[in-house]
Amino acid sequence: MTDGPRSDVGRWGGNAWQPPTTPSPEPEPEPEPDSRSRRGGRSFWARCCGCCSCRNDDDWGREPYRDRGSGSRGRGSRSGGRRPDSRGSDSRQPGSRGSGVNAAGDGTIREGMLVVTGVDLLSSRSDQNRREHHTDEFEYDELIVRRGQPFHMVLLLSRPYESSDHIALELLIGNNPEVGKGTHVIIPVGKGGSGGWKAQVTKANGQNLNLRVHTSPNAIIGKFQFTVRTRTEAGEFQLPFDPHNEIYILFNPWCPEDIVYVDHEDWRQEYVLNESGRIYYGTEAQIGERTWNYGQFDHGVLDACLYILDRRGMPYGGRGDPVNVSRVISAMVNSLDDNGVLIGNWSGDYSRGTNPSAWVGSVEILLSYLRTGYSVPYGQCWVFAGVTTTVLRCLGLATRTVTNFNSAHDTDTSLTMDIYFDENMKPLEHLNHDSVWNFHVWNDCWMKRPDLPSGFDGWQVVDATPQETSSGIFCCGPCSVESIKNGLVYMKYDTPFIFAEVNSDKVYWQRQDDGSFKIVYVEEKAIGTLIITKAIGSSMREDVTHIYKHPEGSEAERKAVETAAAHGSKPNVYANRDTAEDVAMQVEAQDAVMGQDLTVSVVLTNRGSSRRTVKLHLYLSVTFYTGVTGSVFKESKKEVVLQPGASDRVAMPVAYTEYKPHLVDQGAMLLNVSGHVKESGQVLAKQHTFRLRTPDLSLSLLGAAVVGQECEVQIVFKNPLPVTLTNVVFRLEGSGLQRPKILNVGRAPSPVQQEEQLDSYWKRRGAGEDVAGAAVGAGT
């Protein structure tokens, strides 16, 4: 990912919406342009129906035209950052004239005209349309359908339908709908339309006309305005626009003709319809998990997702392409460049917003963004990924949240993780710009890639966490997982950066006496050690490492690394690598708990036939999960003599009082170990990260759960610290169960009480008591 001109598909830097500094008045409606000058002199019926091409334009009156949006025009014309109304629509509905249009354009209804008195879109959540389109879970009353799949409607007419009557359905989206861009769709009933659109009469019952409407599998996604035109010998009628008749169209993973099609029903149930999931964090050896409420069907979330596209200024004509849409979402979920959804913060100071660790779902975040128009503080990688999953699932893309442990952050496109040490193998932090995150969370979404050569369909990586720019914008993907696996870093989008995250080598450089640097060790299996996601249909973990990379150390995996490195900024990085290695080193850390003492150990093994003397240095520091480290707070040096075939263990105990003053967010430790073998000159080097475990929350019902009735839930966790926890905040959220809610527990003690607690702790600890804190419970 490198800086460059904004030339990639799906980025529109000049169109980003900016909040006005002062409220601005609602603009006056523009005069309606003449349809003939705007449409090259051809009438509506001449353009939608070949049999009418011989008619004179004046026979059919004027076309409906005003500023049209996706049902969210008001979003783009805010006043002081506030939305015009709760539905996200301008109160002046385009084309709402209060009556139909006849040939004279004066609204008079003449005898014999076919007047549409109403439309039943069968949009109820329990109706056939919503159930067949798998949209019945959306908490909306409007019709929500998936493209490439038929739906039904009923037209209510002023008289029975006759075979000589002409009816056409119209769908419009955007400010300037055009047939050629797919933003103005005309569907003549019974005659078929273009691009897969068509409408057929299924039943004519008196003044009711039942229609079956087929949408194009390539249709634009968004909220369309809907109207109906009729033509008879007596004249033409147009149904006025009605906001209740707006239609949402989404991507369709159930449709084989849609490029987002997924050929596994259990996958669709999990990756499109599941509203909750698990997001994993920690380290490979100490995996933690957090439950996440995606809530993609909650009321308002769909509008928020479409607002994100509007806010970026994405052209409506490009919204039928999931490649473009997912790329825009990866940019817009973070706030950089375009005032997107979430403000990233890794400082540890969250006093002006919400601690990223406190979020339990996406709904509150998205609704706040929709309601205010301002970026929400704060997010880190799992929050960005959780929100991205919500948005893409809501729009109809099969999406999952993926965690990569030991995830590299390559800052110089070398496709290696370069770590620099001084002559004594102490880290030179001012040179160590590359970093290895303990874990990093992103998204996989499923689609075909018609913009790439054959063989790169399937899972695509999309990453909304702002790390490096892509064509000048903080976005990442969609990138084919298949291209990552084989080191094909020349494939778009952002394959070099993601390849480095999962399969780069960690290269250790030591400063020499003349100031130059020399490679002293290459660690080949340190990056992308485990890649996991929530399993389908259960709360278990699924290991997906194999789809990202060949088995570590295999010929195919080494070939992928060599292929990728050849396109990096240091293609000859391994040229001066030393190979004499007969002493092996392994780092072990006990399962450490926050607030307790711990021990880290280094095991050395002599695999050679001669005695070896190793000078060993251990440096311990705290680290953010992003790999950014604090200063070294404890170090140890020891010389170890190893007989042939022998092993020895070097232990370094660490007390709670030693690491407590240095703790940072996420509570992780980084142990840098380096060694020098006196006899052979071999250099040993390793970085080992481990986290301090925090208590798990347990939830239990305090009675039977009955639909429509309140129930109590008990939340319990054990305080491991030697002081009383105060100002405890619980955040609760559950799709269809509990709107985002904050519960405060406990009051802050005085400084004197805090001092007394600590004194008591040390006295009890000196007496050998178990001093772990008591359990804390709360009911809601």
XYZ file of N, CA, C and O in Angstrom, residues 30 32-33 35 38-39 44 47 62-74 90 92-97 170-179 183-185 223-227 229 238-239 241 246 310 316:
212
model
N -35.412 23.134 -7.876
C -35.083 23.627 -9.195
C -36.273 23.450 -10.123
O -37.078 22.534 -9.963
N -38.468 22.234 -13.157
C -38.463 20.947 -13.842
C -38.076 21.147 -15.310
O -38.697 21.911 -16.039
N -36.997 20.502 -15.773
C -36.571 20.682 -17.154
C -37.526 20.002 -18.122
O -38.241 19.070 -17.773
N -38.643 17.497 -20.771
C -38.186 16.136 -21.012
C -37.647 15.945 -22.401
O -36.744 15.151 -22.624
N -34.125 17.160 -22.646
C -33.225 16.362 -21.819
C -33.069 14.953 -22.356
O -32.086 14.269 -22.093
N -34.011 14.454 -23.106
C -33.980 13.072 -23.562
C -33.870 12.978 -25.079
O -34.314 12.008 -25.674
N -41.220 9.191 -23.326
C -41.095 8.071 -22.391
C -41.477 6.753 -23.046
O -40.742 5.773 -22.994
N -39.130 5.428 -25.648
C -37.885 4.842 -25.145
C -38.094 3.500 -24.474
O -37.192 2.682 -24.420
N -45.296 15.076 -20.312
C -43.932 15.248 -19.816
C -43.545 14.128 -18.875
O -44.361 13.552 -18.180
N -42.253 13.858 -18.830
C -41.757 12.832 -17.911
C -41.679 13.396 -16.497
O -41.458 14.586 -16.298
N -41.814 12.532 -15.511
C -41.591 13.004 -14.140
C -40.107 13.260 -13.941
O -39.275 12.440 -14.295
N -39.751 14.405 -13.400
C -38.347 14.663 -13.112
C -38.230 15.746 -12.055
O -38.781 16.826 -12.185
N -37.542 15.393 -11.016
C -37.057 16.393 -10.064
C -35.806 15.819 -9.445
O -35.337 14.759 -9.834
N -35.234 16.503 -8.469
C -34.072 15.946 -7.783
C -34.495 14.659 -7.112
O -35.392 14.641 -6.289
N -33.824 13.598 -7.461
C -34.182 12.296 -6.904
C -32.979 11.728 -6.177
O -31.867 11.817 -6.650
N -33.228 11.089 -5.047
C -32.146 10.464 -4.307
C -32.446 9.027 -4.074
O -33.404 8.478 -4.581
N -31.610 8.404 -3.256
C -31.814 7.008 -2.919
C -32.763 6.898 -1.743
O -32.710 5.980 -0.967
N -33.636 7.875 -1.635
C -34.455 7.925 -0.426
C -33.700 8.598 0.690
O -34.131 8.628 1.813
N -32.519 9.149 0.381
C -31.689 9.738 1.423
C -31.125 11.065 0.963
O -30.055 11.457 1.334
N -31.877 11.765 0.109
C -31.374 13.023 -0.417
C -31.102 14.009 0.704
O -30.166 14.799 0.646
N -31.938 13.943 1.745
C -31.728 14.848 2.857
C -30.395 14.651 3.530
O -29.893 15.514 4.211
N -35.844 13.602 2.240
C -36.229 14.998 2.158
C -37.743 15.093 2.282
O -38.487 14.297 1.725
N -39.640 17.162 0.989
C -40.239 17.469 -0.305
C -40.002 16.281 -1.222
O -38.985 16.184 -1.887
N -40.910 15.342 -1.256
C -40.699 14.136 -2.047
C -40.710 14.467 -3.535
O -41.604 15.145 -4.026
N -39.698 14.000 -4.272
C -39.633 14.297 -5.702
C -40.864 13.793 -6.442
O -41.292 12.652 -6.275
N -41.415 14.642 -7.246
C -42.510 14.230 -8.114
C -43.839 14.055 -7.416
O -44.781 13.557 -8.013
N -43.935 14.394 -6.131
C -45.202 14.218 -5.425
C -46.128 15.371 -5.789
O -46.062 16.452 -5.234
N -47.017 15.124 -6.714
C -47.869 16.191 -7.217
C -49.279 16.124 -6.649
O -50.090 17.006 -6.864
N -41.494 2.117 -13.043
C -40.268 2.911 -13.035
C -39.614 2.849 -11.659
O -40.284 2.991 -10.632
N -38.287 2.660 -11.652
C -37.486 2.739 -10.436
C -36.410 3.790 -10.665
O -35.716 3.766 -11.692
N -36.255 4.700 -9.705
C -35.316 5.801 -9.873
C -34.471 5.958 -8.614
O -34.973 5.832 -7.491
N -33.182 6.255 -8.817
C -32.280 6.466 -7.696
C -31.266 7.530 -8.089
O -30.862 7.628 -9.244
N -30.886 8.356 -7.142
C -29.895 9.382 -7.403
C -30.510 10.709 -7.784
O -31.714 10.832 -8.023
N -29.669 11.736 -7.876
C -30.151 13.088 -8.169
C -30.462 13.303 -9.645
O -31.257 14.167 -9.986
N -29.805 12.560 -10.510
C -30.015 12.709 -11.947
C -30.168 11.332 -12.586
O -29.245 10.826 -13.215
N -31.311 10.687 -12.394
C -31.484 9.326 -12.910
C -31.336 9.275 -14.428
O -31.895 10.112 -15.146
N -30.573 8.281 -14.902
C -30.373 8.080 -16.330
C -30.513 6.606 -16.649
O -29.968 5.755 -15.940
N -31.210 6.332 -17.730
C -31.401 4.939 -18.141
C -30.070 4.270 -18.414
O -29.824 3.121 -18.029
N -29.654 4.028 -13.272
C -30.287 4.747 -12.165
C -31.730 5.114 -12.460
O -32.435 5.616 -11.593
N -32.162 4.914 -13.714
C -33.571 5.087 -14.094
C -33.977 3.813 -14.839
O -33.581 3.589 -15.979
N -34.723 2.984 -14.168
C -35.097 1.681 -14.710
C -36.546 1.739 -15.171
O -37.437 2.105 -14.395
N -31.844 2.526 -2.161
C -33.273 2.756 -1.980
C -33.808 3.501 -3.197
O -33.436 4.639 -3.472
N -34.728 2.855 -3.915
C -35.285 3.384 -5.156
C -36.656 3.994 -4.902
O -37.459 3.459 -4.130
N -36.931 5.070 -5.619
C -38.288 5.580 -5.677
C -39.035 4.810 -6.766
O -38.446 4.405 -7.767
N -40.314 4.603 -6.536
C -41.103 3.756 -7.420
C -42.335 4.506 -7.905
O -42.996 5.208 -7.139
N -42.628 4.366 -9.195
C -43.848 4.924 -9.757
C -44.334 4.022 -10.881
O -43.618 3.123 -11.328
N -46.524 4.119 -14.718
C -47.139 4.875 -15.814
C -48.102 3.958 -16.566
O -47.805 2.782 -16.782
N -49.578 8.927 -14.644
C -48.409 8.579 -13.827
C -48.780 8.608 -12.360
O -49.352 9.593 -11.872
N -48.460 7.545 -11.645
C -48.691 7.493 -10.205
C -47.706 8.421 -9.506
O -46.505 8.366 -9.769
N -45.107 9.932 -6.847
C -44.152 9.288 -5.949
C -44.696 9.302 -4.531
O -45.252 10.286 -4.065
N -41.186 3.298 -1.580
C -39.765 3.161 -1.906
C -39.324 1.716 -1.696
O -39.814 1.015 -0.805
N -23.409 7.380 0.463
C -23.740 8.754 0.103
C -22.682 9.722 0.626
O -22.275 10.653 -0.067
N -23.847 6.666 -8.024
C -24.862 5.615 -7.955
C -24.609 4.542 -9.006
O -24.874 3.364 -8.763
